[in-house]
C-alpha positions in Angstrom: -1.8 30.4 -61.2 0.9 29.1 -63.6 -0.6 25.7 -63.5 -4.0 27.1 -64.6 -2.4 29.0 -67.5 -0.2 26.1 -68.7 -2.7 24.6 -71.0 -4.3 27.9 -72.0 -3.1 29.7 -75.0 -1.8 33.3 -74.3 -2.2 35.7 -77.2 -1.4 39.4 -77.5 -4.4 41.5 -78.7 -2.1 43.8 -80.6 0.3 41.6 -82.6 -1.2 38.1 -82.0 2.1 37.0 -80.4 2.4 34.4 -77.6 2.7 36.9 -74.8 0.5 39.2 -72.7 -0.7 42.4 -74.3 1.0 44.5 -71.5 4.4 42.9 -72.4 4.0 43.4 -76.2 7.2 44.9 -77.8 5.1 46.6 -80.5 2.7 48.1 -78.0 3.8 51.7 -78.7 3.4 51.4 -82.5 0.3 49.2 -82.8 -1.4 50.7 -79.7 -1.1 54.2 -81.3 -2.8 53.0 -84.4 -5.9 52.0 -82.4 -5.5 48.3 -82.8 -7.1 46.4 -80.0 -9.2 43.3 -79.5 -12.3 44.9 -81.0 -10.6 45.9 -84.2 -8.4 42.9 -84.8 -10.4 39.6 -85.0 -8.9 36.5 -83.4 -8.1 33.9 -86.0 -7.6 30.5 -84.5 -8.8 28.5 -87.5 -12.2 27.6 -86.0 -14.1 30.6 -87.4 -16.2 30.0 -90.5 -16.0 32.6 -93.3 -18.7 35.1 -93.3 -20.6 36.5 -96.3 -19.3 40.1 -96.4 -21.2 42.7 -98.4 -19.4 43.9 -101.6 -19.5 47.6 -100.4 -19.5 48.3 -96.7 -21.9 50.8 -95.2 -20.5 54.4 -94.9 -20.3 54.1 -91.1 -18.2 51.0 -91.4 -15.7 52.6 -93.7 -14.9 55.7 -91.6 -16.4 54.8 -88.3 -18.2 58.1 -88.1 -21.8 59.1 -87.4 -24.0 59.2 -90.5 -27.2 61.3 -90.1 -30.4 59.6 -91.0 -30.9 61.7 -94.1 -27.6 60.5 -95.5 -28.0 56.8 -94.7 -28.8 54.2 -97.2 -32.6 53.9 -97.6 -33.1 57.4 -96.2 -32.5 59.1 -99.6 -36.3 59.7 -100.0 -36.6 61.4 -96.7 -35.7 65.0 -96.1 -33.6 66.4 -93.3 -35.5 66.4 -90.0 -38.6 65.0 -91.5 -40.6 62.7 -89.2 -43.2 60.1 -90.0 -46.3 61.5 -88.3 -46.1 65.0 -89.5 -46.6 66.7 -92.8 -43.5 67.7 -94.8 -43.7 71.4 -94.2 -45.7 73.8 -92.0 -46.3 76.0 -95.0 -48.3 73.3 -96.6 -51.0 73.5 -93.9 -53.9 75.9 -94.4 -52.9 78.6 -91.8 -54.9 81.6 -90.7 -53.5 84.8 -89.4 -55.5 86.2 -86.5 -54.9 89.8 -85.5 -56.2 92.1 -82.7 -55.9 89.3 -80.2 -55.9 90.2 -76.5 -52.5 90.1 -74.8 -53.9 87.7 -72.1 -55.1 85.2 -74.7 -53.7 81.7 -74.2 -53.1 79.0 -76.8 -55.9 76.8 -75.4 -58.4 79.8 -75.7 -57.8 80.0 -79.4 -57.7 76.3 -79.9 -61.2 76.1 -78.2 -62.5 78.9 -80.4 -61.3 77.5 -83.7 -61.7 73.8 -83.0 -65.5 74.1 -83.5 -64.9 74.6 -87.2 -62.6 71.6 -87.7 -59.5 69.9 -86.5 -56.8 72.4 -85.5 -53.3 71.2 -86.1 -51.3 74.0 -84.5 -51.8 77.3 -82.7 -49.0 79.9 -82.3 -49.3 83.1 -80.4 -46.7 85.8 -81.0 -45.2 86.8 -77.7 -42.6 89.2 -76.5 -39.3 87.3 -75.7 -38.5 89.2 -72.5 -42.0 89.6 -70.9 -43.9 86.7 -72.5 -46.9 88.9 -73.0 -48.8 88.4 -76.3 -48.1 90.8 -79.1 -51.7 90.8 -80.5 -51.4 88.3 -83.3 -51.7 84.5 -83.7 -51.5 81.8 -86.3 -53.9 78.9 -86.4 -53.2 75.9 -88.7 -56.0 73.6 -89.8 -55.7 70.1 -91.3 -58.4 70.8 -93.9 -58.6 73.9 -96.1 -62.5 73.8 -96.1 -62.5 74.0 -92.3 -60.1 77.0 -92.4 -62.4 78.8 -94.9 -65.4 78.2 -92.7 -63.4 79.6 -89.7 -62.6 82.8 -91.7 -66.2 83.4 -92.6 -67.5 82.9 -89.0 -64.7 84.6 -86.9 -63.6 87.5 -89.1 -65.1 90.6 -87.4 -66.3 88.6 -84.4 -66.0 90.2 -80.9 -63.6 88.2 -78.6 -62.4 89.4 -75.2 -63.6 93.0 -75.8 -61.7 93.2 -79.2 -62.8 92.6 -82.8 -60.8 89.8 -84.4 -59.4 90.1 -87.9 -58.9 86.7 -89.5 -57.3 86.2 -92.9 -55.1 83.7 -94.8 -51.5 83.9 -93.7 -49.0 84.8 -96.3 -46.0 82.4 -96.7 -42.6 83.7 -95.7 -40.4 85.1 -98.4 -37.3 83.0 -99.2 -34.4 84.3 -97.1 
């Protein structure tokens, strides 16, 4: 083993001395600072200088996680915004449907309203404990003209032995 290591250069990862890292006299002080092989680059004179950026990225400075909304280039995006969806649910033309049967499922309302246009989202208000419908629902369309047509056709319509009341939903008040 010694013959194999004779022509090899031994270098400490902490202080770059000519000894093993486990035998380093500065192990307690440099090891506590978090210095290891990943943080301290080896400099044997063969490395070429790299073009370093003038200001490092925020993650490189502190080594902490940076959320996408705070990253460089992400300033135009809002928090939690995704590419395929609109910026806010309140921007969608949404209808409030009341007097809905307790047994009505989301697919039932989607089938009923999809004949007027493309339905983006259907929400049925349910009791948290029992899961039974509370008698109201919200249907969001992608197009306002389709939503207006749905109001005209379904308001006062009989559905599941009940008469539906369909109107524009009012936006939530700022909390």
